[in-house]
Structure formats: structure tokens, C-alpha cells
Amino acid sequence: MEEAQDGAGPRWLDPDEQRQWYAFAYVLTQLPAALEARMQQDAGIAHFEYVVLSALSMAPERTLRMSELAQYAGSTLSRLSNVVIRLEKRGWVRRRPDPRDGRVTLAELTDDGTGKVAAAAPHHVDAVRRLVLDPLTKAQQRQLGAASRRILDALDAPRPTDWAPPGHAE
């Protein structure tokens, strides 16, 4: 379909744009499901739980403010709080008030949590390599990263600075 002449109507996708969009939209549904299934099968945890544990494992003193952890995990504070409660019940995370600001809650990875994330990490990296990185050339991997950052910019999505893991500079 063509773009409206007066600019008032929708800018319809041309056939090539439709093909690219549908391929990407399908990846958006299939990849999370594949990562979730792999983490459940191999590590017995949800993929999002792994993301939370991993972020804490890379943070200084294995501790982050809940708001920072939510940003790193690409989550709302409400969703993160529910997951952290589950992780706390398993003994993998501990919450406590920030001694510098009692209004802030800190999430801290426990020793058991460190063990869990260390055991799950090889499964996660294997899935990421097999499903995302290995099918692409190095140039395509860089293009994927650049395209993803541009889409996130268009979404005005909050994200960790320069994609460095918490507490690590690139």
C-alpha cells in the first residue's frame, strides 16, 4: 500500500518492510520462549530470575538498589519486587534498607545465589551463543547491537549506561 498523498494517513509498510517486520516480530516471540525453556530445563529457574541473579553477581559487593536492578533487568519495580520475593524465599537474594538512605531498598545476592547463578551461567551463555550470536557473522552481531540500540532510543527506553554490567566500566 502506498503512503497517503496528503501525509495525513498511515505510512503503510511496503512488501520488503513487511517481510523485515514480520521476521523481527516473530523473533520477539520465539526467542524469549526458547530462552525461558532452556533456563527452566537446564537450571530450574526462569530466564528473568537468571537476569536478576546475574546482574547482582556482577555488581560491587553483589548488591544493587532495587531501582537500579529493575533498570538493568528491563523491568518495572513491581515485577522485580515479586521476583525478588521468590528469590528471597529460595535463599538466593536478601533485601535490606540502604544504610545511607532508609527509603531505598537494596537487593543482595547471597552465597547460595552466587552458586545458583554460577551453575546457570554456562547454560545461559550456550543458549545465547547458539540462538543469537553463532548464526550471525561478527559484522552482523555488531549490526544487531547497533540496530537494537537505535530501536531502544526510539522507544526512549531507560537502560544501563553503555550496556556495561552493573559496577563494570567498558
mmCIF file of C-alpha atoms in Angstrom:
data_model
loop_
_atom_site.group_PDB
_atom_site.id
_atom_site.type_symbol
_atom_site.label_atom_id
_atom_site.label_comp_id
_atom_site.label_asym_id
_atom_site.label_seq_id
_atom_site.Cartn_x
_atom_site.Cartn_y
_atom_site.Cartn_z
ATOM 1 C CA MET A 1 0.000 0.000 0.000
ATOM 2 C CA GLU A 2 1.142 3.497 -0.682
ATOM 3 C CA GLU A 3 1.629 6.389 1.682
ATOM 4 C CA ALA A 4 -1.235 8.844 1.803
ATOM 5 C CA GLN A 5 -0.580 11.776 -0.542
ATOM 6 C CA ASP A 6 -1.612 14.436 1.970
ATOM 7 C CA GLY A 7 0.558 12.966 4.727
ATOM 8 C CA ALA A 8 -2.484 12.562 6.994
ATOM 9 C CA GLY A 9 -2.894 8.823 6.572
ATOM 10 C CA PRO A 10 -0.779 5.918 7.782
ATOM 11 C CA ARG A 11 2.598 5.239 6.214
ATOM 12 C CA TRP A 12 1.888 1.663 5.142
ATOM 13 C CA LEU A 13 4.699 -0.854 5.038
ATOM 14 C CA ASP A 14 5.943 -1.792 1.594
ATOM 15 C CA PRO A 15 6.378 -5.535 0.884
ATOM 16 C CA ASP A 16 10.063 -5.549 1.896
ATOM 17 C CA GLU A 17 9.334 -3.650 5.131
ATOM 18 C CA GLN A 18 6.524 -6.120 5.891
ATOM 19 C CA ARG A 19 8.894 -9.074 5.464
ATOM 20 C CA GLN A 20 11.503 -7.471 7.753
ATOM 21 C CA TRP A 21 8.918 -6.520 10.372
ATOM 22 C CA TYR A 22 7.259 -9.938 10.462
ATOM 23 C CA ALA A 23 10.616 -11.690 10.764
ATOM 24 C CA PHE A 24 11.627 -9.417 13.648
ATOM 25 C CA ALA A 25 8.203 -9.656 15.333
ATOM 26 C CA TYR A 26 8.423 -13.442 15.206
ATOM 27 C CA VAL A 27 11.887 -13.345 16.803
ATOM 28 C CA LEU A 28 10.384 -11.184 19.571
ATOM 29 C CA THR A 29 8.017 -14.032 20.463
ATOM 30 C CA GLN A 30 10.186 -17.065 19.755
ATOM 31 C CA LEU A 31 13.490 -16.031 21.371
ATOM 32 C CA PRO A 32 12.128 -15.303 24.866
ATOM 33 C CA ALA A 33 10.209 -18.590 24.806
ATOM 34 C CA ALA A 34 13.336 -20.516 23.761
ATOM 35 C CA LEU A 35 15.494 -18.850 26.436
ATOM 36 C CA GLU A 36 12.831 -19.484 29.065
ATOM 37 C CA ALA A 37 12.512 -23.154 28.150
ATOM 38 C CA ARG A 38 16.274 -23.610 28.156
ATOM 39 C CA MET A 39 16.739 -21.987 31.595
ATOM 40 C CA GLN A 40 13.858 -23.968 33.075
ATOM 41 C CA GLN A 41 15.168 -27.241 31.649
ATOM 42 C CA ASP A 42 18.864 -26.766 32.400
ATOM 43 C CA ALA A 43 18.891 -24.626 35.539
ATOM 44 C CA GLY A 44 15.403 -24.901 37.026
ATOM 45 C CA ILE A 45 14.859 -21.146 37.053
ATOM 46 C CA ALA A 46 13.024 -18.626 34.925
ATOM 47 C CA HIS A 47 15.078 -16.614 32.454
ATOM 48 C CA PHE A 48 14.091 -13.372 34.186
ATOM 49 C CA GLU A 49 15.233 -14.816 37.523
ATOM 50 C CA TYR A 50 18.582 -15.579 35.913
ATOM 51 C CA VAL A 51 18.834 -11.998 34.593
ATOM 52 C CA VAL A 52 18.244 -10.657 38.125
ATOM 53 C CA LEU A 53 20.757 -13.033 39.731
ATOM 54 C CA SER A 54 23.314 -12.316 37.016
ATOM 55 C CA ALA A 55 23.011 -8.545 37.413
ATOM 56 C CA LEU A 56 23.552 -8.862 41.158
ATOM 57 C CA SER A 57 26.522 -11.190 40.631
ATOM 58 C CA MET A 58 28.295 -8.511 38.566
ATOM 59 C CA ALA A 59 27.529 -5.616 40.913
ATOM 60 C CA PRO A 60 30.002 -4.330 43.501
ATOM 61 C CA GLU A 61 29.522 -6.322 46.708
ATOM 62 C CA ARG A 62 26.820 -8.266 44.791
ATOM 63 C CA THR A 63 24.361 -5.525 45.802
ATOM 64 C CA LEU A 64 22.194 -3.053 43.875
ATOM 65 C CA ARG A 65 19.396 -0.653 44.673
ATOM 66 C CA MET A 66 16.122 -2.221 43.601
ATOM 67 C CA SER A 67 15.539 0.682 41.179
ATOM 68 C CA GLU A 68 18.952 0.092 39.536
ATOM 69 C CA LEU A 69 18.318 -3.634 39.369
ATOM 70 C CA ALA A 70 14.943 -3.007 37.705
ATOM 71 C CA GLN A 71 16.624 -0.811 35.112
ATOM 72 C CA TYR A 72 19.325 -3.379 34.394
ATOM 73 C CA ALA A 73 16.736 -6.153 34.122
ATOM 74 C CA GLY A 74 14.482 -4.053 31.873
ATOM 75 C CA SER A 75 11.669 -4.421 34.371
ATOM 76 C CA THR A 76 9.192 -2.454 36.352
ATOM 77 C CA LEU A 77 9.893 -2.173 40.051
ATOM 78 C CA SER A 78 6.650 -4.023 40.769
ATOM 79 C CA ARG A 79 7.564 -7.049 38.622
ATOM 80 C CA LEU A 80 11.080 -7.073 40.035
ATOM 81 C CA SER A 81 9.789 -6.954 43.621
ATOM 82 C CA ASN A 82 7.648 -10.034 43.011
ATOM 83 C CA VAL A 83 10.600 -11.939 41.563
ATOM 84 C CA VAL A 84 12.970 -10.843 44.328
ATOM 85 C CA ILE A 85 10.457 -12.084 46.924
ATOM 86 C CA ARG A 86 10.561 -15.525 45.226
ATOM 87 C CA LEU A 87 14.354 -15.452 45.092
ATOM 88 C CA GLU A 88 14.460 -14.472 48.764
ATOM 89 C CA LYS A 89 12.295 -17.468 49.685
ATOM 90 C CA ARG A 90 14.826 -19.706 47.949
ATOM 91 C CA GLY A 91 17.679 -18.087 49.878
ATOM 92 C CA TRP A 92 19.352 -16.619 46.787
ATOM 93 C CA VAL A 93 18.699 -12.912 47.438
ATOM 94 C CA ARG A 94 18.347 -10.800 50.561
ATOM 95 C CA ARG A 95 16.655 -7.393 50.747
ATOM 96 C CA ARG A 96 17.652 -4.744 53.249
ATOM 97 C CA PRO A 97 17.337 -0.992 53.710
ATOM 98 C CA ASP A 98 20.165 1.119 52.334
ATOM 99 C CA PRO A 99 22.125 2.354 55.384
ATOM 100 C CA ARG A 100 22.777 5.667 53.560
ATOM 101 C CA ASP A 101 19.109 6.214 52.699
ATOM 102 C CA GLY A 102 16.490 4.247 54.600
ATOM 103 C CA ARG A 103 13.890 4.972 51.918
ATOM 104 C CA VAL A 104 15.842 2.816 49.460
ATOM 105 C CA THR A 105 15.838 -0.979 49.400
ATOM 106 C CA LEU A 106 18.954 -2.898 48.414
ATOM 107 C CA ALA A 107 18.966 -6.368 46.883
ATOM 108 C CA GLU A 108 21.981 -8.501 47.727
ATOM 109 C CA LEU A 109 22.991 -11.812 46.213
ATOM 110 C CA THR A 110 23.635 -14.454 48.868
ATOM 111 C CA ASP A 111 26.344 -17.108 48.702
ATOM 112 C CA ASP A 112 23.689 -19.652 47.680
ATOM 113 C CA GLY A 113 22.513 -17.233 44.993
ATOM 114 C CA THR A 114 26.065 -16.860 43.752
ATOM 115 C CA GLY A 115 26.283 -20.625 43.446
ATOM 116 C CA LYS A 116 22.979 -20.779 41.574
ATOM 117 C CA VAL A 117 23.929 -18.108 39.054
ATOM 118 C CA ALA A 118 27.367 -19.691 38.562
ATOM 119 C CA ALA A 119 25.723 -23.048 37.829
ATOM 120 C CA ALA A 120 23.167 -21.488 35.455
ATOM 121 C CA ALA A 121 25.566 -19.183 33.575
ATOM 122 C CA PRO A 122 27.087 -21.819 31.247
ATOM 123 C CA HIS A 123 23.582 -22.848 30.130
ATOM 124 C CA HIS A 124 22.581 -19.248 29.520
ATOM 125 C CA VAL A 125 25.684 -18.320 27.537
ATOM 126 C CA ASP A 126 25.367 -21.510 25.497
ATOM 127 C CA ALA A 127 21.773 -20.613 24.593
ATOM 128 C CA VAL A 128 22.707 -17.019 23.717
ATOM 129 C CA ARG A 129 25.565 -18.211 21.515
ATOM 130 C CA ARG A 130 23.529 -20.966 19.822
ATOM 131 C CA LEU A 131 20.345 -18.959 19.287
ATOM 132 C CA VAL A 132 21.620 -15.423 18.653
ATOM 133 C CA LEU A 133 25.353 -14.997 18.095
ATOM 134 C CA ASP A 134 26.542 -18.107 16.255
ATOM 135 C CA PRO A 135 24.050 -17.786 13.351
ATOM 136 C CA LEU A 136 25.468 -14.302 12.667
ATOM 137 C CA THR A 137 28.810 -13.078 11.384
ATOM 138 C CA LYS A 138 30.791 -10.689 13.619
ATOM 139 C CA ALA A 139 29.661 -7.815 11.394
ATOM 140 C CA GLN A 140 26.017 -8.904 11.725
ATOM 141 C CA GLN A 141 26.442 -9.133 15.515
ATOM 142 C CA ARG A 142 27.645 -5.516 15.576
ATOM 143 C CA GLN A 143 24.753 -4.513 13.292
ATOM 144 C CA LEU A 144 22.305 -6.283 15.595
ATOM 145 C CA GLY A 145 23.668 -4.337 18.566
ATOM 146 C CA ALA A 146 23.553 -1.037 16.697
ATOM 147 C CA ALA A 147 20.016 -1.672 15.424
ATOM 148 C CA SER A 148 18.862 -2.697 18.901
ATOM 149 C CA ARG A 149 20.288 0.477 20.465
ATOM 150 C CA ARG A 150 18.580 2.624 17.805
ATOM 151 C CA ILE A 151 15.238 0.920 18.440
ATOM 152 C CA LEU A 152 15.674 1.443 22.183
ATOM 153 C CA ASP A 153 16.462 5.113 21.515
ATOM 154 C CA ALA A 154 13.205 5.397 19.528
ATOM 155 C CA LEU A 155 11.378 3.761 22.444
ATOM 156 C CA ASP A 156 13.092 6.200 24.808
ATOM 157 C CA ALA A 157 13.680 3.116 26.949
ATOM 158 C CA PRO A 158 15.753 3.501 30.086
ATOM 159 C CA ARG A 159 18.785 1.288 30.049
ATOM 160 C CA PRO A 160 22.059 0.863 31.864
ATOM 161 C CA THR A 161 24.766 3.242 30.708
ATOM 162 C CA ASP A 162 26.616 1.875 27.687
ATOM 163 C CA TRP A 163 25.326 -1.645 28.413
ATOM 164 C CA ALA A 164 28.122 -2.289 30.865
ATOM 165 C CA PRO A 165 27.241 -4.833 33.542
ATOM 166 C CA PRO A 166 26.479 -3.219 36.906
ATOM 167 C CA GLY A 167 29.669 -1.984 38.525
ATOM 168 C CA HIS A 168 31.786 -2.562 35.407
ATOM 169 C CA ALA A 169 33.023 0.115 33.031
ATOM 170 C CA GLU A 170 33.607 -0.727 29.384
#
